[in-house]
Every structure is written in structure tokens, then in C-alpha cells.
Coordinates of C-alpha atoms in Angstrom, one line a residue:
M1 CA 0.0 0.0 0.0
R2 CA 3.0 2.3 0.6
N3 CA 3.9 2.1 -3.1
L4 CA 0.3 2.9 -4.1
S5 CA 0.4 6.0 -1.9
L6 CA 3.6 7.1 -3.6
A7 CA 2.2 6.3 -7.0
T8 CA -0.9 8.4 -6.3
L9 CA 1.2 11.3 -5.2
F10 CA 3.2 11.1 -8.3
S11 CA 0.1 10.9 -10.4
A12 CA -1.3 14.1 -8.8
A13 CA 2.0 15.9 -9.3
A14 CA 2.3 14.7 -12.9
G15 CA -1.2 15.9 -13.8
F16 CA -0.5 19.3 -12.2
I17 CA 2.8 19.7 -14.1
L18 CA 1.2 18.5 -17.4
I19 CA -1.5 21.1 -17.3
W20 CA 1.0 23.8 -16.4
V21 CA 3.2 22.7 -19.4
A22 CA 0.2 22.8 -21.7
S23 CA -0.7 26.3 -20.5
W24 CA 2.7 27.6 -21.7
A25 CA 3.0 25.4 -24.8
L26 CA -0.4 26.2 -26.3
D27 CA -2.2 29.4 -27.2
V28 CA -4.7 30.3 -24.4
E29 CA -7.5 31.6 -26.5
T30 CA -7.7 28.6 -28.9
E31 CA -5.3 25.7 -28.5
F32 CA -5.3 25.5 -24.7
R33 CA -9.1 25.8 -24.6
Y34 CA -9.4 23.0 -27.2
F35 CA -6.9 20.9 -25.3
T36 CA -8.8 21.2 -22.0
A37 CA -12.0 20.3 -23.8
F38 CA -10.5 17.2 -25.4
W39 CA -8.8 16.3 -22.1
G40 CA -12.1 16.7 -20.3
V41 CA -14.2 14.6 -22.7
F42 CA -11.6 11.8 -22.9
F43 CA -11.2 11.5 -19.1
A44 CA -15.0 11.8 -18.7
S45 CA -15.2 8.8 -21.1
T46 CA -12.6 6.9 -19.2
G47 CA -14.5 7.7 -16.1
L48 CA -17.5 5.9 -17.6
I49 CA -15.2 2.9 -18.3
D50 CA -13.9 3.0 -14.7
G51 CA -17.2 1.4 -13.7
I52 CA -15.6 -1.8 -15.0
T53 CA -12.7 -1.3 -12.6
H54 CA -15.0 -0.6 -9.7
E55 CA -17.3 -3.7 -10.2
T56 CA -14.4 -6.0 -11.1
T57 CA -12.6 -4.9 -7.9
R58 CA -15.7 -5.5 -5.8
A59 CA -16.4 -8.9 -7.4
V60 CA -12.8 -10.1 -7.1
A61 CA -12.5 -8.9 -3.5
S62 CA -15.9 -10.4 -2.5
A63 CA -14.9 -13.8 -4.1
R64 CA -11.7 -13.8 -2.1
D65 CA -13.7 -12.8 1.1
T66 CA -16.7 -15.2 0.7
G67 CA -15.3 -18.0 -1.4
V68 CA -18.3 -17.6 -3.8
K69 CA -17.2 -18.1 -7.4
G70 CA -19.3 -17.2 -10.4
S71 CA -18.9 -17.6 -14.2
A72 CA -18.4 -14.0 -15.2
N73 CA -15.4 -13.1 -17.4
P74 CA -14.5 -9.4 -17.3
W75 CA -12.2 -9.7 -20.4
R76 CA -15.0 -11.0 -22.5
F77 CA -17.2 -8.1 -21.4
A78 CA -14.4 -5.7 -22.1
S79 CA -14.1 -7.0 -25.7
M80 CA -17.8 -6.3 -26.2
V81 CA -17.5 -2.8 -24.8
A82 CA -14.5 -2.1 -27.0
A83 CA -16.4 -3.1 -30.2
F84 CA -19.3 -0.9 -29.2
V85 CA -16.9 2.1 -28.5
V86 CA -15.3 1.7 -32.0
I87 CA -18.7 1.8 -33.7
A88 CA -20.1 4.6 -31.6
V89 CA -17.1 6.9 -31.7
I90 CA -16.6 6.5 -35.4
A91 CA -20.3 7.2 -36.0
A92 CA -20.5 10.3 -33.9
G93 CA -16.9 11.3 -32.9
F94 CA -16.0 13.4 -35.9
W95 CA -19.1 15.6 -35.5
V96 CA -18.5 16.0 -31.8
M97 CA -14.8 16.8 -32.3
R98 CA -15.6 19.4 -34.9
T99 CA -17.2 21.4 -32.0
L100 CA -14.7 20.6 -29.3
V101 CA -11.4 20.5 -31.3
P102 CA -12.2 22.3 -34.6
M103 CA -8.5 22.7 -35.4
S104 CA -7.9 18.9 -35.7
P105 CA -11.2 16.9 -35.6
G106 CA -10.0 13.9 -37.6
L107 CA -6.9 13.4 -35.5
A108 CA -8.9 13.9 -32.3
T109 CA -11.5 11.3 -33.3
S110 CA -8.8 8.7 -34.2
L111 CA -6.9 9.2 -31.0
F112 CA -10.1 9.1 -29.0
V113 CA -11.0 5.7 -30.4
F114 CA -7.5 4.3 -29.8
G115 CA -7.3 5.7 -26.2
L116 CA -10.7 4.4 -25.1
V117 CA -10.3 0.9 -26.5
S118 CA -6.9 0.5 -24.8
Y119 CA -8.3 2.0 -21.6
I120 CA -11.1 -0.5 -21.5
F121 CA -8.7 -3.4 -21.0
Q122 CA -6.6 -1.3 -18.6
A123 CA -9.7 -0.9 -16.5
V124 CA -10.2 -4.7 -16.3
L125 CA -6.6 -5.2 -15.2
S126 CA -6.8 -2.4 -12.7
G127 CA -9.9 -4.1 -11.1
I128 CA -8.2 -7.5 -11.0
L129 CA -5.0 -6.2 -9.5
S130 CA -6.9 -4.2 -6.8
G131 CA -9.4 -7.0 -5.9
A132 CA -6.5 -9.5 -5.6
N133 CA -4.5 -7.1 -3.4
L134 CA -1.7 -6.9 -5.9
W135 CA -1.1 -3.3 -4.8
D136 CA 2.5 -3.0 -6.0
Q137 CA 1.5 -4.0 -9.6
Y138 CA -1.5 -1.6 -9.4
A139 CA 0.8 1.2 -8.1
G140 CA 3.1 0.5 -11.1
L141 CA 0.1 0.9 -13.4
V142 CA -0.9 4.2 -11.9
A143 CA 2.6 5.6 -12.0
L144 CA 3.3 4.5 -15.5
D145 CA 0.0 5.8 -16.8
S146 CA 0.8 9.3 -15.5
G147 CA 4.5 9.1 -16.2
I148 CA 4.2 8.4 -19.9
R149 CA 2.0 11.5 -20.3
L150 CA 4.4 13.7 -18.3
V151 CA 7.5 12.7 -20.2
L152 CA 5.8 13.2 -23.6
A153 CA 4.4 16.6 -22.5
L154 CA 7.8 17.9 -21.5
A155 CA 9.3 16.6 -24.8
A156 CA 6.5 18.3 -26.8
W157 CA 7.0 21.6 -25.0
G158 CA 10.8 21.5 -25.5
L159 CA 10.5 20.6 -29.2
G160 CA 7.8 23.2 -29.8
W161 CA 5.0 20.8 -30.8
G162 CA 1.5 22.1 -30.8
L163 CA -2.1 20.9 -30.2
P164 CA -1.8 17.6 -32.1
A165 CA 1.0 16.4 -29.9
F166 CA -1.0 17.2 -26.7
L167 CA -4.0 15.4 -28.1
M168 CA -1.8 12.3 -28.5
I169 CA -0.3 12.8 -25.1
T170 CA -3.8 12.8 -23.5
V171 CA -4.4 9.2 -24.6
A172 CA -0.9 7.8 -24.5
G173 CA -1.0 6.5 -20.9
A174 CA -3.8 4.1 -21.8
V175 CA -1.2 1.6 -23.1
S176 CA 0.2 1.1 -19.6
W177 CA -1.7 -2.2 -19.0
L178 CA 0.3 -3.9 -21.7
V179 CA 3.6 -3.0 -20.0
I180 CA 2.4 -4.2 -16.6
L181 CA 1.2 -7.5 -18.0
G182 CA 4.5 -8.0 -19.8
A183 CA 6.6 -7.1 -16.8
S184 CA 4.7 -8.7 -13.9
H185 CA 4.4 -12.5 -13.6
S186 CA 1.9 -12.1 -10.7
A187 CA -0.3 -10.0 -12.9
R188 CA -0.3 -12.6 -15.6
L189 CA -1.1 -15.3 -13.1
N190 CA -4.2 -13.5 -11.9
I191 CA -5.8 -12.4 -15.2
R192 CA -8.4 -15.2 -14.9
V193 CA -9.1 -14.7 -11.2
A194 CA -12.6 -15.7 -10.0
L195 CA -15.5 -13.2 -9.6
D196 CA -18.4 -13.7 -7.1
V197 CA -21.2 -13.4 -9.7
D198 CA -22.4 -15.2 -12.9
R199 CA -22.4 -13.5 -16.3
P200 CA -25.9 -11.9 -16.3
A201 CA -25.4 -10.5 -12.8
F202 CA -22.0 -9.1 -13.7
L203 CA -23.3 -7.6 -16.9
T204 CA -26.2 -5.8 -15.0
R205 CA -24.0 -4.6 -12.2
V206 CA -21.1 -3.4 -14.3
L207 CA -23.4 -1.5 -16.7
T208 CA -25.0 0.2 -13.6
A209 CA -21.5 1.0 -12.3
M210 CA -20.5 2.4 -15.7
V211 CA -23.5 4.6 -15.9
A212 CA -22.8 5.9 -12.4
S213 CA -19.1 6.3 -12.9
G214 CA -19.9 8.0 -16.2
A215 CA -22.1 10.5 -14.4
S216 CA -19.3 11.0 -11.9
A217 CA -16.7 11.5 -14.6
A218 CA -19.0 14.0 -16.4
L219 CA -19.0 16.0 -13.2
I220 CA -15.3 15.6 -12.4
T221 CA -13.1 15.3 -15.5
G222 CA -15.7 16.3 -18.0
F223 CA -16.6 19.6 -16.2
P224 CA -14.2 21.8 -18.3
T225 CA -15.9 20.5 -21.4
A226 CA -19.3 21.4 -20.0
V227 CA -18.1 24.9 -19.1
S228 CA -16.9 25.4 -22.6
A229 CA -20.4 24.4 -23.9
A230 CA -22.2 26.5 -21.3
F231 CA -20.3 29.6 -22.3
P232 CA -19.6 29.6 -26.1
D233 CA -16.4 31.2 -27.5
N234 CA -18.2 33.9 -29.5
D235 CA -16.7 36.6 -27.2
T236 CA -12.9 36.8 -26.7
A237 CA -13.1 38.0 -23.1
V238 CA -15.5 35.1 -22.2
S239 CA -13.3 32.6 -24.0
I240 CA -10.3 33.7 -22.1
M241 CA -12.2 33.6 -18.8
V242 CA -13.4 30.0 -19.7
G243 CA -9.8 29.0 -20.2
A244 CA -8.8 30.6 -16.9
I245 CA -11.5 29.1 -14.8
N246 CA -11.0 25.6 -16.4
N247 CA -7.3 25.8 -15.6
A248 CA -8.2 26.9 -12.0
V249 CA -10.7 24.0 -11.6
M250 CA -8.1 21.4 -12.8
L251 CA -5.3 22.8 -10.7
T252 CA -7.4 23.0 -7.5
R253 CA -8.8 19.5 -8.0
A254 CA -5.5 17.8 -8.5
P255 CA -4.3 17.8 -4.9
V256 CA -7.5 16.2 -3.6
L257 CA -9.2 14.2 -6.4
V258 CA -6.3 12.7 -8.3
P259 CA -5.0 10.7 -5.3
L260 CA -8.6 9.9 -4.2
Q261 CA -9.5 8.6 -7.7
R262 CA -6.5 6.2 -7.6
F263 CA -7.5 5.1 -4.1
Q264 CA -11.1 4.2 -5.0
S265 CA -10.2 0.5 -5.5
A266 CA -8.6 0.4 -2.1
L267 CA -11.7 2.0 -0.6
V268 CA -13.9 -0.6 -2.3
V269 CA -11.9 -3.3 -0.6
R270 CA -12.1 -1.4 2.8
F271 CA -15.8 -1.1 2.7
V272 CA -16.4 -4.7 1.5
E273 CA -14.3 -6.0 4.4
K274 CA -16.1 -3.6 6.9
R275 CA -19.6 -3.8 5.5
K276 CA -21.1 -4.4 9.0
H277 CA -19.5 -1.1 10.3
V278 CA -19.7 1.0 7.2
Y279 CA -20.3 4.3 9.0
Q280 CA -17.2 3.8 11.1
A281 CA -15.2 2.9 7.9
L282 CA -16.6 5.9 6.2
L283 CA -15.8 8.5 8.9
A284 CA -12.0 8.5 8.5
P285 CA -11.7 9.0 4.8
V286 CA -14.5 11.7 4.7
A287 CA -12.9 13.6 7.6
A288 CA -9.6 13.4 5.9
V289 CA -10.8 14.7 2.6
L290 CA -12.8 17.6 4.2
G291 CA -9.8 18.5 6.4
L292 CA -7.6 18.5 3.4
G293 CA -10.1 20.7 1.6
A294 CA -10.2 23.2 4.5
V295 CA -6.4 23.5 4.6
G296 CA -6.4 23.8 0.8
F297 CA -9.0 26.6 0.9
I298 CA -6.7 28.7 3.1
A299 CA -3.6 27.9 1.2
A300 CA -5.2 28.5 -2.2
W301 CA -6.6 31.8 -1.1
I302 CA -3.3 33.1 0.3
V303 CA -0.7 31.5 -2.0
G304 CA -2.7 30.7 -5.1
P305 CA -2.7 34.1 -6.8
W306 CA 1.0 34.4 -6.3
I307 CA 1.5 31.0 -7.9
L308 CA -0.6 32.0 -10.9
R309 CA 1.2 35.2 -11.4
A310 CA 4.6 33.6 -11.1
A311 CA 4.0 30.4 -13.1
Y312 CA 1.2 31.1 -15.6
K313 CA 0.3 33.5 -18.4
P314 CA -1.5 36.6 -17.3
E315 CA -4.7 35.5 -19.1
L316 CA -5.0 32.6 -16.8
F317 CA -5.1 34.6 -13.5
V318 CA -8.0 33.9 -11.1
G319 CA -8.5 35.6 -7.7
G320 CA -7.5 34.1 -4.4
L321 CA -11.1 33.7 -3.0
T322 CA -12.2 31.9 -6.2
L323 CA -9.2 29.5 -5.9
G324 CA -9.9 28.8 -2.3
L325 CA -13.6 28.1 -3.0
L326 CA -12.7 25.8 -5.9
T327 CA -10.3 23.9 -3.7
F328 CA -12.9 23.4 -0.9
A329 CA -15.4 22.4 -3.6
S330 CA -13.0 19.6 -4.6
A331 CA -13.3 18.2 -1.1
F332 CA -17.1 18.1 -1.5
M333 CA -16.5 16.2 -4.7
G334 CA -14.2 13.9 -2.8
T335 CA -16.8 13.3 -0.2
L336 CA -19.3 12.3 -2.9
M337 CA -16.7 9.9 -4.4
I338 CA -16.2 8.2 -1.0
T339 CA -19.9 7.9 -0.2
G340 CA -20.5 6.5 -3.7
V341 CA -17.8 3.8 -3.2
A342 CA -19.3 2.9 0.1
V343 CA -22.8 2.4 -1.4
L344 CA -21.2 0.4 -4.3
A345 CA -19.3 -1.9 -1.9
L346 CA -22.6 -2.7 0.0
E347 CA -24.0 -3.7 -3.4
R348 CA -26.6 -1.0 -3.6
H349 CA -25.8 -0.2 -7.2
G350 CA -29.1 1.7 -7.7
W351 CA -28.4 4.1 -4.9
Y352 CA -24.8 4.5 -6.3
L353 CA -26.2 5.5 -9.7
A354 CA -28.9 7.7 -8.2
G355 CA -26.4 9.7 -6.2
W356 CA -24.1 10.5 -9.1
V357 CA -26.9 11.2 -11.5
T358 CA -28.5 13.6 -8.9
A359 CA -25.1 15.3 -8.4
S360 CA -24.5 15.7 -12.2
V361 CA -28.0 17.0 -13.0
A362 CA -27.9 19.5 -10.1
A363 CA -24.5 20.8 -11.0
F364 CA -25.2 21.1 -14.8
A365 CA -28.5 22.7 -14.1
V366 CA -26.8 25.4 -12.1
L367 CA -24.0 25.8 -14.7
F368 CA -26.4 26.1 -17.7
L369 CA -29.4 27.8 -16.2
A370 CA -28.2 30.1 -13.4
P371 CA -28.3 33.8 -14.5
W372 CA -24.7 34.4 -13.3
G373 CA -21.3 34.9 -14.9
V374 CA -18.7 32.2 -15.6
V375 CA -17.0 32.2 -12.1
Q376 CA -20.2 32.4 -10.0
S377 CA -21.9 29.6 -12.0
V378 CA -18.9 27.3 -11.8
V379 CA -18.3 27.7 -8.1
A380 CA -22.0 27.3 -7.2
A381 CA -22.3 24.2 -9.5
L382 CA -19.3 22.5 -7.8
F383 CA -20.8 22.9 -4.3
I384 CA -24.5 22.2 -5.0
G385 CA -24.0 19.1 -7.2
P386 CA -21.8 17.1 -4.9
L387 CA -23.8 17.9 -1.8
A388 CA -27.0 16.8 -3.4
G389 CA -25.5 13.5 -4.6
A390 CA -23.8 12.7 -1.2
L391 CA -27.1 13.1 0.6
V392 CA -28.6 10.5 -1.8
H393 CA -25.7 8.1 -1.1
V394 CA -26.1 8.5 2.7
A395 CA -29.8 7.7 2.3
G396 CA -28.7 4.6 0.3
L397 CA -26.3 3.5 3.1
S398 CA -29.1 3.8 5.6
R399 CA -31.3 1.6 3.5
A400 CA -28.5 -0.9 3.0
R401 CA -28.0 -1.2 6.7
A402 CA -31.7 -1.6 7.3
V403 CA -32.0 -4.6 5.0
A404 CA -28.6 -6.1 5.7
P405 CA -29.8 -9.0 7.8
A406 CA -31.9 -10.2 4.9
S407 CA -29.1 -10.0 2.3
A408 CA -26.1 -12.2 1.8
P409 CA -22.8 -11.3 0.2
G410 CA -23.1 -11.5 -3.6
S411 CA -26.9 -11.2 -3.6
A412 CA -28.7 -9.2 -6.1
P413 CA -29.0 -5.4 -5.4

């Protein structure tokens, strides 16, 4: 677990540095805005795919914990999803990318297909490694995924490459699973590890988890894309403000959400093992993330403006109070992630889905419908959405505890 902690810290730092590099390497008004839009939609899509990781982790961990072995095969399911992704993205991707990345829609679509297909299989391996407690191998996967992007971004900046290179860099880390399989004998031995459910149950549960994780990814990594859509670039000042606020959102999220995203599989295992005392198991990680958010609020308010002035282009400046609020909002998002993982671990997939959908709908309703400017709408959306979703998850936990005596591990939700 120590290696996983180090890997998540490296992943957070790498993401932070990469965005900083892109802000200098790309033009703010056009290329940087298109890069953040592509980055957001790609990682929102990988967030949808992360549902495979979450349910595979739960199923592997539960099979180890209970001895129940089903017939589900996550690799076969991944192949089906990959085929669907190829068809769907080719059919609609070019039209979407003409809006998001008008400078290179064909390249963006091709890279999008490649990255998502590779990430689908990476998600399966991540779930197996986590559920089987192969934390060193999982840590290697996390570090390699981020490290590949960081090295390529630094090279692209040094060589003066533009937007096409950064589009490629966005998807490059998705090949990490092949490296881990090739390098780790333990990983290869466990690729056919048992799950605790049969194929129909796994299909139902993983699709539910994917919809829910997709809603979460839309709210987390896809949020910059939504901001771009909510405030079109027909005004130069608004376009620059969108680039600045998107940069601020990504920077203030990185210290809290990037490590937490990588620790979700470990939290699934924690809540599966402590399902009878889920509130006690929930208390420590929630308190930790809110405490980190409170410290981050003060630090971002005081130090944030100085960092932006010293390290970024003047167009990307955002005030200290806004930076502090965005940092604390990331802790609310982290709380939502933790409550969601707890509900999922207790096999209440419907409540897991309901919480994330509620959070996304509430946040995007504020973003698109509130009669405020860019900054006010973004800040309000990032507080209101996660709070609404976390309350739904807490209700689901209460319901799960109420019916627990009648449910057995591995039973249908």
C-alpha cells in the first residue's frame, strides 16, 4: 500500500505539471481551450469505463472474502464494450470533435478511439489487481499511466510541438496495462481470477456501475468541457475567462481528487471488508478529505494568486477567493466519491447510480441555467451538485444497513 500512496502522489503531481506545461506550450484563446475540452471529454469517457474497474474490484475482493465463485469473465465483457466504442465513436466522434477541437477533428477522433479501446482493457486489469490485493502492480500501473504523459508533454514543450501532440499525449497513458502484463508474472497469473457473480449479474452490475461512474466523470473530469459548452467562445473575453476558470478548476482539484481517484479501488476493498460497520469505515476518509479541503482553501486563497502570477500566463489569472472556494469544492466532490464507493461496496448499485446522477443533474442545471457569470456559476455548481449527490448516497447507506440481515454477500441489489 505504501507504493500505491507514492504512485498516487506522483500521479497528482504529474497531472498538475502537465496542465502547467500545456498552458505555456499552447495558445490560451484557442489551443489551450481545445486541449482542455479534449482532455475533459476523454477522461470523462474513461471515467465511464472506470465502472468496469469498480465492479471488477468488488467482485474479485468479494470472491476472495466469501469463497463464492461465479462464471463472469470481465475480459469478454471488455471486448464487447471495445467493439461498441469503436462503432459509436466512429459514427459520432468526428461531428463532436468538430465542435470541441475544430483545429484537428479527424486526429482527435482517431486518438479518442485508440485511447478508449486501450483504456477498457486497462480498467479490467486495474480491477483484478486491486481486488486481488496486488497493490505493487497496481501502483506501477498508476505511476506508468501518468509518467508516460508527463515525459511526452515535457518533450512536446521543449520541441515546440502544438495541439496535435498534446491530443496524442492525452491518450498515451492508456497503453500502460500492456507494459504491466508484460513485466509482472503475478499480474499474468491473476488475469483469470474468479469473480463472485455469474455473467448476467456481472453484466447488470457493471453496466450500472459504468452509468454511475460516467455521471461522476462528467462532473469531475468532464466539467471543463461542460463549461466550454455553457459559455460559447463567440466573445474573446468570455473565451479567455473560460480557459482561466477551467485551468483553475483542474489545478485546485488535482491535490484532492487525483489521489482519491486512484485510491477508490482500495476504498472498495475497505468497505467490503467492513460492511457491517460501514459508517465507522466511512468516517475517517470523509474527515480526511474535508480536512484537506479546508487546509487547501486557506492555502489557495493566500498562495494561489502568487503561484498563478509567477507560473502562468497573465490571461489565466484567477483571484484568491475563487481559488480557495474551488479547492474546498473539490473536497465536497471527494466526499461524494467516497460515499459512492461505500454504497457500491454494499452492493446498492441503484443508490450509487442515483447519487451520481443527482449530483450531475444538479451541477449542470446550475451551470447552464443560473443567471450568473462564468465564475459564480462554476463555483455554485461545484458545491451544490456534490452535496445533493452525497445526501442521496447517505440515504442509500441507511437503506442498505436496514436490509442487511436479509441480504447475503453477492446477492442481487
